[in-house]
Amino acid sequence: MKNKAPIIINTISNFLLWRKNISGSIGFVPTMGGIHKGHLSLVKKSVSYCDFTVVSIFLNPLQFAKNEDLNTYPSNTNDDLKLLSNYNISVVFLPSKQEFFSTNFSMKIVEGHLSKCLEGQKRPDFFPGVLTIITKLFNIISPSHAFFGKKDPQQLLIIKKLCEDFNYNIKIVACPTVREKNGLAMSSRNEYLTKDEKADASVIFESIQEAQLLIKSGVFSIFKIKSEMEALLLSCPNLKIDYISFSSCSTLIEYKKTLKKNSLVSIAVFLGHTRLIDSFFYPDI
Ligand code: AMP
């Protein structure tokens, strides 16, 4: 059967009208545009799980600090819509900034612990911005399921906590990281990388695979695993390590000496001017 093109809805009132007239499970995939195969894997999962799939494209200004790349973020709505047209998506929700924020908008959702760790230490505006927008989107879309990438593991954990703490009856589905052939995790921001930097970036996944191999062979010393990862990463002269972290995946509190079960191993690096993150859960979730 031929896939149906999605309805494109730009206003909250039109979305609510559409929402009122349907019944069944609704899968929601929030994005900031710059659609790539990672986003599309979430879409495919939602379409296979749910009766309806809603994808939002909204470049969320709240999650960018003043010195970050809001104005250059790689996203082209026409390209995005073309990519999204072939997957049996029910609705692409594409509100303007004016539609989404009233002129006197003044609320913010702040989480008190998980969002202060890892990425939160480096980017303090990020998670309050994400949580505020996701709360608004959850309220508007009212999905039964929402699909998030393990590519952004801290975001995934904090969104799960949002649902617990604020009683959203939404099943959060964690989706595997989709990678380029050389192992680089797909990301809209990979557009910033030069061809050489893209090739160099393979070392990030190599360091993850090395850590996974060590763990599989029974090495749990964080010193040992971290040293091997650092050696691999630093074999690339253009790369700077921002952090390599070993933390509990429920509290995000750092393990100091020994890796325990249910942990998150995360990496942030700079390749040239571009900051890249990657990670894995041990064991996988
Ligand atoms: P973004 O547009 O960057 O906010 O991402 C929207 C969603 O896509 C988030 O849930 C991300 O975790 C997910 N995502 C981004 N890149 C990937 C990837 N390479 N593999 C799987 N999911 C991804």
PDB file of C-alpha atoms and ligand atoms in Angstrom:
ATOM      1  CA  MET A   1       0.000   0.000   0.000  1.00  0.00           C
ATOM      2  CA  LYS A   2       1.308   3.484  -0.851  1.00  0.00           C
ATOM      3  CA  ASN A   3       2.421   5.600   2.120  1.00  0.00           C
ATOM      4  CA  LYS A   4       0.231   8.615   2.822  1.00  0.00           C
ATOM      5  CA  ALA A   5       1.906  12.042   3.057  1.00  0.00           C
ATOM      6  CA  PRO A   6       1.483  13.663   6.489  1.00  0.00           C
ATOM      7  CA  ILE A   7      -0.842  16.577   7.184  1.00  0.00           C
ATOM      8  CA  ILE A   8       1.226  19.645   8.035  1.00  0.00           C
ATOM      9  CA  ILE A   9      -0.223  21.618  10.917  1.00  0.00           C
ATOM     10  CA  ASN A  10       1.158  25.014  11.938  1.00  0.00           C
ATOM     11  CA  THR A  11      -1.180  26.107  14.728  1.00  0.00           C
ATOM     12  CA  ILE A  12      -2.019  24.696  18.127  1.00  0.00           C
ATOM     13  CA  SER A  13      -5.764  25.163  17.555  1.00  0.00           C
ATOM     14  CA  ASN A  14      -5.683  23.174  14.304  1.00  0.00           C
ATOM     15  CA  PHE A  15      -3.663  20.458  15.979  1.00  0.00           C
ATOM     16  CA  LEU A  16      -6.199  20.205  18.816  1.00  0.00           C
ATOM     17  CA  LEU A  17      -8.997  19.980  16.249  1.00  0.00           C
ATOM     18  CA  TRP A  18      -7.215  17.072  14.516  1.00  0.00           C
ATOM     19  CA  ARG A  19      -6.515  15.457  17.896  1.00  0.00           C
ATOM     20  CA  LYS A  20     -10.179  15.677  18.958  1.00  0.00           C
ATOM     21  CA  ASN A  21     -11.335  13.674  15.985  1.00  0.00           C
ATOM     22  CA  ILE A  22      -9.080  10.663  16.299  1.00  0.00           C
ATOM     23  CA  SER A  23      -8.894   7.763  18.714  1.00  0.00           C
ATOM     24  CA  GLY A  24      -6.128   5.211  19.125  1.00  0.00           C
ATOM     25  CA  SER A  25      -2.513   5.292  20.231  1.00  0.00           C
ATOM     26  CA  ILE A  26      -0.450   8.331  19.263  1.00  0.00           C
ATOM     27  CA  GLY A  27       3.312   8.101  18.938  1.00  0.00           C
ATOM     28  CA  PHE A  28       5.190  11.385  19.191  1.00  0.00           C
ATOM     29  CA  VAL A  29       8.659  12.146  17.836  1.00  0.00           C
ATOM     30  CA  PRO A  30       9.905  15.610  18.828  1.00  0.00           C
ATOM     31  CA  THR A  31      12.720  17.024  16.676  1.00  0.00           C
ATOM     32  CA  MET A  32      14.478  20.295  15.997  1.00  0.00           C
ATOM     33  CA  GLY A  33      14.649  19.615  12.247  1.00  0.00           C
ATOM     34  CA  GLY A  34      17.789  18.814  10.281  1.00  0.00           C
ATOM     35  CA  ILE A  35      16.136  15.418   9.797  1.00  0.00           C
ATOM     36  CA  HIS A  36      18.523  12.494   9.321  1.00  0.00           C
ATOM     37  CA  LYS A  37      18.398   8.704   9.554  1.00  0.00           C
ATOM     38  CA  GLY A  38      18.589   8.842  13.360  1.00  0.00           C
ATOM     39  CA  HIS A  39      15.326  10.819  13.499  1.00  0.00           C
ATOM     40  CA  LEU A  40      13.810   8.552  10.858  1.00  0.00           C
ATOM     41  CA  SER A  41      14.555   5.454  12.956  1.00  0.00           C
ATOM     42  CA  LEU A  42      12.409   6.953  15.740  1.00  0.00           C
ATOM     43  CA  VAL A  43       9.687   7.705  13.213  1.00  0.00           C
ATOM     44  CA  LYS A  44       9.720   4.145  11.877  1.00  0.00           C
ATOM     45  CA  LYS A  45       9.455   2.740  15.373  1.00  0.00           C
ATOM     46  CA  SER A  46       6.545   5.006  16.220  1.00  0.00           C
ATOM     47  CA  VAL A  47       4.716   4.102  13.003  1.00  0.00           C
ATOM     48  CA  SER A  48       5.177   0.411  13.749  1.00  0.00           C
ATOM     49  CA  TYR A  49       4.030   0.749  17.412  1.00  0.00           C
ATOM     50  CA  CYS A  50       1.198   3.270  17.194  1.00  0.00           C
ATOM     51  CA  ASP A  51      -1.999   3.973  15.269  1.00  0.00           C
ATOM     52  CA  PHE A  52      -0.944   7.586  14.593  1.00  0.00           C
ATOM     53  CA  THR A  53       2.446   9.266  14.517  1.00  0.00           C
ATOM     54  CA  VAL A  54       3.041  12.949  15.104  1.00  0.00           C
ATOM     55  CA  VAL A  55       6.461  14.453  14.381  1.00  0.00           C
ATOM     56  CA  SER A  56       7.187  17.976  15.573  1.00  0.00           C
ATOM     57  CA  ILE A  57       9.812  20.247  14.075  1.00  0.00           C
ATOM     58  CA  PHE A  58      10.601  23.166  16.322  1.00  0.00           C
ATOM     59  CA  LEU A  59      14.006  24.766  16.661  1.00  0.00           C
ATOM     60  CA  ASN A  60      13.783  25.448  20.364  1.00  0.00           C
ATOM     61  CA  PRO A  61      15.478  28.749  21.208  1.00  0.00           C
ATOM     62  CA  LEU A  62      15.243  28.078  24.963  1.00  0.00           C
ATOM     63  CA  GLN A  63      17.835  25.297  24.874  1.00  0.00           C
ATOM     64  CA  PHE A  64      20.572  27.368  23.261  1.00  0.00           C
ATOM     65  CA  ALA A  65      22.876  29.577  25.312  1.00  0.00           C
ATOM     66  CA  LYS A  66      23.730  33.001  23.877  1.00  0.00           C
ATOM     67  CA  ASN A  67      27.116  31.792  22.599  1.00  0.00           C
ATOM     68  CA  GLU A  68      25.634  28.661  20.949  1.00  0.00           C
ATOM     69  CA  ASP A  69      24.555  27.956  17.379  1.00  0.00           C
ATOM     70  CA  LEU A  70      20.830  28.812  17.298  1.00  0.00           C
ATOM     71  CA  ASN A  71      21.270  31.019  14.228  1.00  0.00           C
ATOM     72  CA  THR A  72      23.314  28.547  12.229  1.00  0.00           C
ATOM     73  CA  TYR A  73      21.677  25.288  13.335  1.00  0.00           C
ATOM     74  CA  PRO A  74      21.541  23.100  10.182  1.00  0.00           C
ATOM     75  CA  SER A  75      17.874  22.727   9.344  1.00  0.00           C
ATOM     76  CA  ASN A  76      15.915  23.182   6.124  1.00  0.00           C
ATOM     77  CA  THR A  77      12.161  22.712   6.448  1.00  0.00           C
ATOM     78  CA  ASN A  78      11.570  21.775   2.799  1.00  0.00           C
ATOM     79  CA  ASP A  79      14.242  19.082   2.915  1.00  0.00           C
ATOM     80  CA  ASP A  80      12.876  17.862   6.257  1.00  0.00           C
ATOM     81  CA  LEU A  81       9.322  17.594   4.924  1.00  0.00           C
ATOM     82  CA  LYS A  82      10.523  15.736   1.852  1.00  0.00           C
ATOM     83  CA  LEU A  83      12.366  13.226   4.024  1.00  0.00           C
ATOM     84  CA  LEU A  84       9.350  12.811   6.293  1.00  0.00           C
ATOM     85  CA  SER A  85       6.860  12.336   3.448  1.00  0.00           C
ATOM     86  CA  ASN A  86       7.397   8.591   2.965  1.00  0.00           C
ATOM     87  CA  TYR A  87       6.784   7.049   6.363  1.00  0.00           C
ATOM     88  CA  ASN A  88       3.043   7.049   6.985  1.00  0.00           C
ATOM     89  CA  ILE A  89       3.349   9.871   9.502  1.00  0.00           C
ATOM     90  CA  SER A  90      -0.089  11.272  10.364  1.00  0.00           C
ATOM     91  CA  VAL A  91       0.916  14.842  11.236  1.00  0.00           C
ATOM     92  CA  VAL A  92       3.993  17.021  11.084  1.00  0.00           C
ATOM     93  CA  PHE A  93       3.462  19.711  13.706  1.00  0.00           C
ATOM     94  CA  LEU A  94       5.410  22.771  12.640  1.00  0.00           C
ATOM     95  CA  PRO A  95       4.547  25.757  14.829  1.00  0.00           C
ATOM     96  CA  SER A  96       6.232  29.135  14.414  1.00  0.00           C
ATOM     97  CA  LYS A  97       7.998  30.714  17.386  1.00  0.00           C
ATOM     98  CA  GLN A  98       5.177  33.257  17.646  1.00  0.00           C
ATOM     99  CA  GLU A  99       2.573  30.488  17.689  1.00  0.00           C
ATOM    100  CA  PHE A 100       4.422  28.588  20.368  1.00  0.00           C
ATOM    101  CA  PHE A 101       5.310  31.394  22.781  1.00  0.00           C
ATOM    102  CA  SER A 102       2.949  34.154  23.835  1.00  0.00           C
ATOM    103  CA  THR A 103       4.729  37.513  24.074  1.00  0.00           C
ATOM    104  CA  ASN A 104       4.619  37.349  27.888  1.00  0.00           C
ATOM    105  CA  PHE A 105       5.750  33.721  28.166  1.00  0.00           C
ATOM    106  CA  SER A 106       7.626  33.426  31.466  1.00  0.00           C
ATOM    107  CA  MET A 107       7.570  29.799  32.636  1.00  0.00           C
ATOM    108  CA  LYS A 108      10.467  27.380  32.909  1.00  0.00           C
ATOM    109  CA  ILE A 109      10.657  23.728  34.005  1.00  0.00           C
ATOM    110  CA  VAL A 110      13.799  23.077  36.037  1.00  0.00           C
ATOM    111  CA  GLU A 111      14.851  19.623  37.213  1.00  0.00           C
ATOM    112  CA  GLY A 112      16.964  19.621  40.352  1.00  0.00           C
ATOM    113  CA  HIS A 113      19.511  16.833  40.070  1.00  0.00           C
ATOM    114  CA  LEU A 114      19.885  14.805  36.848  1.00  0.00           C
ATOM    115  CA  SER A 115      20.019  17.957  34.756  1.00  0.00           C
ATOM    116  CA  LYS A 116      22.904  19.378  36.786  1.00  0.00           C
ATOM    117  CA  CYS A 117      25.267  16.511  35.874  1.00  0.00           C
ATOM    118  CA  LEU A 118      27.270  15.792  32.684  1.00  0.00           C
ATOM    119  CA  GLU A 119      25.926  17.990  29.876  1.00  0.00           C
ATOM    120  CA  GLY A 120      24.149  20.178  32.427  1.00  0.00           C
ATOM    121  CA  GLN A 121      27.477  21.226  33.943  1.00  0.00           C
ATOM    122  CA  LYS A 122      28.716  22.351  30.555  1.00  0.00           C
ATOM    123  CA  ARG A 123      25.409  23.701  29.217  1.00  0.00           C
ATOM    124  CA  PRO A 124      23.298  24.976  32.142  1.00  0.00           C
ATOM    125  CA  ASP A 125      20.538  26.398  29.881  1.00  0.00           C
ATOM    126  CA  PHE A 126      20.098  23.196  27.946  1.00  0.00           C
ATOM    127  CA  PHE A 127      17.858  20.956  30.062  1.00  0.00           C
ATOM    128  CA  PRO A 128      15.537  23.667  31.415  1.00  0.00           C
ATOM    129  CA  GLY A 129      15.053  24.655  27.760  1.00  0.00           C
ATOM    130  CA  VAL A 130      14.392  21.074  26.664  1.00  0.00           C
ATOM    131  CA  LEU A 131      12.046  20.342  29.580  1.00  0.00           C
ATOM    132  CA  THR A 132      10.018  23.506  29.085  1.00  0.00           C
ATOM    133  CA  ILE A 133       9.448  22.770  25.414  1.00  0.00           C
ATOM    134  CA  ILE A 134       8.777  19.053  25.876  1.00  0.00           C
ATOM    135  CA  THR A 135       6.260  19.843  28.629  1.00  0.00           C
ATOM    136  CA  LYS A 136       4.432  22.211  26.289  1.00  0.00           C
ATOM    137  CA  LEU A 137       4.554  19.670  23.459  1.00  0.00           C
ATOM    138  CA  PHE A 138       3.323  16.817  25.682  1.00  0.00           C
ATOM    139  CA  ASN A 139       0.416  19.025  26.812  1.00  0.00           C
ATOM    140  CA  ILE A 140      -0.533  19.909  23.236  1.00  0.00           C
ATOM    141  CA  ILE A 141       0.051  16.559  21.526  1.00  0.00           C
ATOM    142  CA  SER A 142      -1.181  14.298  24.396  1.00  0.00           C
ATOM    143  CA  PRO A 143       0.637  11.265  23.002  1.00  0.00           C
ATOM    144  CA  SER A 144       0.362   7.727  24.361  1.00  0.00           C
ATOM    145  CA  HIS A 145       4.013   7.041  23.421  1.00  0.00           C
ATOM    146  CA  ALA A 146       7.011   9.303  22.843  1.00  0.00           C
ATOM    147  CA  PHE A 147      10.200   8.200  21.111  1.00  0.00           C
ATOM    148  CA  PHE A 148      13.625   9.468  22.162  1.00  0.00           C
ATOM    149  CA  GLY A 149      17.133   8.533  21.025  1.00  0.00           C
ATOM    150  CA  LYS A 150      19.743   6.920  23.255  1.00  0.00           C
ATOM    151  CA  LYS A 151      22.063   9.251  21.320  1.00  0.00           C
ATOM    152  CA  ASP A 152      21.057  11.805  23.992  1.00  0.00           C
ATOM    153  CA  PRO A 153      20.988   9.525  27.031  1.00  0.00           C
ATOM    154  CA  GLN A 154      20.767  12.210  29.695  1.00  0.00           C
ATOM    155  CA  GLN A 155      17.834  13.822  27.902  1.00  0.00           C
ATOM    156  CA  LEU A 156      16.137  10.425  27.705  1.00  0.00           C
ATOM    157  CA  LEU A 157      16.540   9.842  31.460  1.00  0.00           C
ATOM    158  CA  ILE A 158      15.344  13.329  32.363  1.00  0.00           C
ATOM    159  CA  ILE A 159      12.271  13.039  30.140  1.00  0.00           C
ATOM    160  CA  LYS A 160      11.414   9.735  31.833  1.00  0.00           C
ATOM    161  CA  LYS A 161      11.735  11.560  35.171  1.00  0.00           C
ATOM    162  CA  LEU A 162       9.501  14.376  33.889  1.00  0.00           C
ATOM    163  CA  CYS A 163       6.780  11.792  33.168  1.00  0.00           C
ATOM    164  CA  GLU A 164       7.173  10.232  36.614  1.00  0.00           C
ATOM    165  CA  ASP A 165       7.270  13.486  38.549  1.00  0.00           C
ATOM    166  CA  PHE A 166       4.469  15.224  36.629  1.00  0.00           C
ATOM    167  CA  ASN A 167       2.300  12.112  36.098  1.00  0.00           C
ATOM    168  CA  TYR A 168       2.332  12.087  32.332  1.00  0.00           C
ATOM    169  CA  ASN A 169       0.793   8.821  31.234  1.00  0.00           C
ATOM    170  CA  ILE A 170       3.186   8.567  28.279  1.00  0.00           C
ATOM    171  CA  LYS A 171       5.331   5.545  27.516  1.00  0.00           C
ATOM    172  CA  ILE A 172       8.839   6.747  26.732  1.00  0.00           C
ATOM    173  CA  VAL A 173      10.464   4.458  24.165  1.00  0.00           C
ATOM    174  CA  ALA A 174      14.285   4.502  24.030  1.00  0.00           C
ATOM    175  CA  CYS A 175      15.661   4.003  20.500  1.00  0.00           C
ATOM    176  CA  PRO A 176      19.196   2.868  19.550  1.00  0.00           C
ATOM    177  CA  THR A 177      21.776   5.296  18.198  1.00  0.00           C
ATOM    178  CA  VAL A 178      22.011   5.271  14.399  1.00  0.00           C
ATOM    179  CA  ARG A 179      25.546   5.673  13.096  1.00  0.00           C
ATOM    180  CA  GLU A 180      27.398   6.557   9.915  1.00  0.00           C
ATOM    181  CA  LYS A 181      29.375   3.753   8.268  1.00  0.00           C
ATOM    182  CA  ASN A 182      32.507   4.776  10.202  1.00  0.00           C
ATOM    183  CA  GLY A 183      30.652   4.657  13.521  1.00  0.00           C
ATOM    184  CA  LEU A 184      30.064   8.400  13.969  1.00  0.00           C
ATOM    185  CA  ALA A 185      26.687   8.865  15.675  1.00  0.00           C
ATOM    186  CA  MET A 186      24.360  10.716  13.317  1.00  0.00           C
ATOM    187  CA  SER A 187      23.565  14.239  14.405  1.00  0.00           C
ATOM    188  CA  SER A 188      22.283  17.386  12.710  1.00  0.00           C
ATOM    189  CA  ARG A 189      25.463  19.085  13.923  1.00  0.00           C
ATOM    190  CA  ASN A 190      27.667  16.657  11.927  1.00  0.00           C
ATOM    191  CA  GLU A 191      27.014  19.116   9.076  1.00  0.00           C
ATOM    192  CA  TYR A 192      29.572  21.375  10.755  1.00  0.00           C
ATOM    193  CA  LEU A 193      32.359  18.811  10.297  1.00  0.00           C
ATOM    194  CA  THR A 194      34.761  18.948   7.362  1.00  0.00           C
ATOM    195  CA  LYS A 195      35.333  15.764   5.380  1.00  0.00           C
ATOM    196  CA  ASP A 196      38.582  15.135   7.268  1.00  0.00           C
ATOM    197  CA  GLU A 197      36.955  15.774  10.642  1.00  0.00           C
ATOM    198  CA  LYS A 198      34.147  13.333   9.766  1.00  0.00           C
ATOM    199  CA  ALA A 199      36.751  10.681   8.994  1.00  0.00           C
ATOM    200  CA  ASP A 200      38.657  11.471  12.217  1.00  0.00           C
ATOM    201  CA  ALA A 201      35.442  11.178  14.216  1.00  0.00           C
ATOM    202  CA  SER A 202      35.484   7.390  13.765  1.00  0.00           C
ATOM    203  CA  VAL A 203      37.825   7.289  16.744  1.00  0.00           C
ATOM    204  CA  ILE A 204      34.931   8.170  19.077  1.00  0.00           C
ATOM    205  CA  PHE A 205      33.020   4.970  18.341  1.00  0.00           C
ATOM    206  CA  GLU A 206      36.291   3.013  18.330  1.00  0.00           C
ATOM    207  CA  SER A 207      36.882   4.170  21.900  1.00  0.00           C
ATOM    208  CA  ILE A 208      33.350   3.080  22.820  1.00  0.00           C
ATOM    209  CA  GLN A 209      33.878  -0.324  21.258  1.00  0.00           C
ATOM    210  CA  GLU A 210      37.193  -0.665  23.080  1.00  0.00           C
ATOM    211  CA  ALA A 211      35.505   0.124  26.404  1.00  0.00           C
ATOM    212  CA  GLN A 212      32.745  -2.386  25.654  1.00  0.00           C
ATOM    213  CA  LEU A 213      35.330  -5.056  24.811  1.00  0.00           C
ATOM    214  CA  LEU A 214      37.221  -4.434  28.046  1.00  0.00           C
ATOM    215  CA  ILE A 215      34.027  -4.649  30.083  1.00  0.00           C
ATOM    216  CA  LYS A 216      33.029  -7.841  28.264  1.00  0.00           C
ATOM    217  CA  SER A 217      36.391  -9.336  29.157  1.00  0.00           C
ATOM    218  CA  GLY A 218      35.829  -8.536  32.829  1.00  0.00           C
ATOM    219  CA  VAL A 219      37.717  -5.242  33.217  1.00  0.00           C
ATOM    220  CA  PHE A 220      35.731  -2.899  35.482  1.00  0.00           C
ATOM    221  CA  SER A 221      38.540  -0.575  36.592  1.00  0.00           C
ATOM    222  CA  ILE A 222      37.511   2.905  35.493  1.00  0.00           C
ATOM    223  CA  PHE A 223      41.163   3.978  35.428  1.00  0.00           C
ATOM    224  CA  LYS A 224      41.992   1.174  32.997  1.00  0.00           C
ATOM    225  CA  ILE A 225      38.964   1.665  30.731  1.00  0.00           C
ATOM    226  CA  LYS A 226      39.352   5.446  30.702  1.00  0.00           C
ATOM    227  CA  SER A 227      43.089   5.255  29.907  1.00  0.00           C
ATOM    228  CA  GLU A 228      42.429   3.016  26.905  1.00  0.00           C
ATOM    229  CA  MET A 229      39.665   5.295  25.685  1.00  0.00           C
ATOM    230  CA  GLU A 230      41.826   8.401  26.120  1.00  0.00           C
ATOM    231  CA  ALA A 231      44.737   6.807  24.265  1.00  0.00           C
ATOM    232  CA  LEU A 232      42.505   6.031  21.293  1.00  0.00           C
ATOM    233  CA  LEU A 233      40.786   9.422  21.273  1.00  0.00           C
ATOM    234  CA  LEU A 234      44.031  11.357  21.609  1.00  0.00           C
ATOM    235  CA  SER A 235      45.570   9.450  18.698  1.00  0.00           C
ATOM    236  CA  CYS A 236      43.594  11.975  16.664  1.00  0.00           C
ATOM    237  CA  PRO A 237      45.571  15.263  16.964  1.00  0.00           C
ATOM    238  CA  ASN A 238      42.591  17.448  16.080  1.00  0.00           C
ATOM    239  CA  LEU A 239      40.463  16.106  18.946  1.00  0.00           C
ATOM    240  CA  LYS A 240      40.113  17.509  22.473  1.00  0.00           C
ATOM    241  CA  ILE A 241      38.400  15.539  25.205  1.00  0.00           C
ATOM    242  CA  ASP A 242      35.788  17.529  27.109  1.00  0.00           C
ATOM    243  CA  TYR A 243      34.899  14.628  29.413  1.00  0.00           C
ATOM    244  CA  ILE A 244      34.703  10.864  29.697  1.00  0.00           C
ATOM    245  CA  SER A 245      32.272   9.914  32.426  1.00  0.00           C
ATOM    246  CA  PHE A 246      31.172   6.722  34.162  1.00  0.00           C
ATOM    247  CA  SER A 247      27.978   7.249  36.098  1.00  0.00           C
ATOM    248  CA  SER A 248      24.975   5.461  37.535  1.00  0.00           C
ATOM    249  CA  CYS A 249      22.238   5.550  34.940  1.00  0.00           C
ATOM    250  CA  SER A 250      19.560   6.179  37.547  1.00  0.00           C
ATOM    251  CA  THR A 251      21.249   8.984  39.523  1.00  0.00           C
ATOM    252  CA  LEU A 252      24.001  10.074  37.088  1.00  0.00           C
ATOM    253  CA  ILE A 253      26.321  10.199  40.093  1.00  0.00           C
ATOM    254  CA  GLU A 254      29.878   9.459  38.947  1.00  0.00           C
ATOM    255  CA  TYR A 255      31.541   6.163  39.747  1.00  0.00           C
ATOM    256  CA  LYS A 256      35.105   6.840  40.819  1.00  0.00           C
ATOM    257  CA  LYS A 257      36.977   3.506  40.785  1.00  0.00           C
ATOM    258  CA  THR A 258      34.881   0.598  39.625  1.00  0.00           C
ATOM    259  CA  LEU A 259      32.235   0.416  36.962  1.00  0.00           C
ATOM    260  CA  LYS A 260      28.979  -1.003  38.320  1.00  0.00           C
ATOM    261  CA  LYS A 261      25.965  -2.555  36.599  1.00  0.00           C
ATOM    262  CA  ASN A 262      23.365  -0.089  35.266  1.00  0.00           C
ATOM    263  CA  SER A 263      25.755   2.619  34.293  1.00  0.00           C
ATOM    264  CA  LEU A 264      26.111   5.173  31.558  1.00  0.00           C
ATOM    265  CA  VAL A 265      29.473   5.731  29.910  1.00  0.00           C
ATOM    266  CA  SER A 266      29.505   9.081  28.143  1.00  0.00           C
ATOM    267  CA  ILE A 267      31.994  11.011  26.073  1.00  0.00           C
ATOM    268  CA  ALA A 268      32.072  14.633  24.946  1.00  0.00           C
ATOM    269  CA  VAL A 269      34.818  15.831  22.621  1.00  0.00           C
ATOM    270  CA  PHE A 270      35.663  18.782  20.435  1.00  0.00           C
ATOM    271  CA  LEU A 271      36.664  17.972  16.902  1.00  0.00           C
ATOM    272  CA  GLY A 272      37.912  21.247  15.500  1.00  0.00           C
ATOM    273  CA  HIS A 273      35.175  23.676  16.592  1.00  0.00           C
ATOM    274  CA  THR A 274      32.408  21.084  16.775  1.00  0.00           C
ATOM    275  CA  ARG A 275      31.357  19.472  20.038  1.00  0.00           C
ATOM    276  CA  LEU A 276      30.242  15.844  19.704  1.00  0.00           C
ATOM    277  CA  ILE A 277      28.744  13.494  22.283  1.00  0.00           C
ATOM    278  CA  ASP A 278      28.463   9.726  22.312  1.00  0.00           C
ATOM    279  CA  SER A 279      27.741   7.089  24.935  1.00  0.00           C
ATOM    280  CA  PHE A 280      26.563   3.640  25.844  1.00  0.00           C
ATOM    281  CA  PHE A 281      24.557   2.088  28.630  1.00  0.00           C
ATOM    282  CA  TYR A 282      26.030  -0.883  30.479  1.00  0.00           C
ATOM    283  CA  PRO A 283      24.130  -3.097  30.139  1.00  0.00           C
ATOM    284  CA  ASP A 284      22.153  -1.639  27.268  1.00  0.00           C
ATOM    285  CA  ILE A 285      18.658  -0.417  28.194  1.00  0.00           C
TER     286      ILE A 285
HETATM  287  P1  AMP B   1      17.109  16.590  17.872  1.00  0.00           P
HETATM  288  O1  AMP B   1      16.435  17.010  16.613  1.00  0.00           O
HETATM  289  O2  AMP B   1      18.582  16.628  17.821  1.00  0.00           O
HETATM  290  O3  AMP B   1      16.526  17.275  19.093  1.00  0.00           O
HETATM  291  O4  AMP B   1      16.776  15.043  18.067  1.00  0.00           O
HETATM  292  C1  AMP B   1      15.443  14.579  18.086  1.00  0.00           C
HETATM  293  C2  AMP B   1      15.430  13.150  18.580  1.00  0.00           C
HETATM  294  O5  AMP B   1      16.218  12.343  17.709  1.00  0.00           O
HETATM  295  C3  AMP B   1      16.027  12.988  19.986  1.00  0.00           C
HETATM  296  O6  AMP B   1      15.250  12.048  20.696  1.00  0.00           O
HETATM  297  C4  AMP B   1      17.414  12.444  19.695  1.00  0.00           C
HETATM  298  O7  AMP B   1      17.956  11.675  20.750  1.00  0.00           O
HETATM  299  C5  AMP B   1      17.127  11.571  18.475  1.00  0.00           C
HETATM  300  N1  AMP B   1      18.358  11.329  17.706  1.00  0.00           N
HETATM  301  C6  AMP B   1      19.250  12.241  17.256  1.00  0.00           C
HETATM  302  N2  AMP B   1      20.287  11.637  16.640  1.00  0.00           N
HETATM  303  C7  AMP B   1      20.044  10.313  16.709  1.00  0.00           C
HETATM  304  C8  AMP B   1      20.755   9.141  16.276  1.00  0.00           C
HETATM  305  N3  AMP B   1      21.899   9.230  15.643  1.00  0.00           N
HETATM  306  N4  AMP B   1      20.222   7.935  16.526  1.00  0.00           N
HETATM  307  C9  AMP B   1      19.028   7.824  17.192  1.00  0.00           C
HETATM  308  N5  AMP B   1      18.316   8.879  17.635  1.00  0.00           N
HETATM  309  C10 AMP B   1      18.806  10.105  17.399  1.00  0.00           C
END
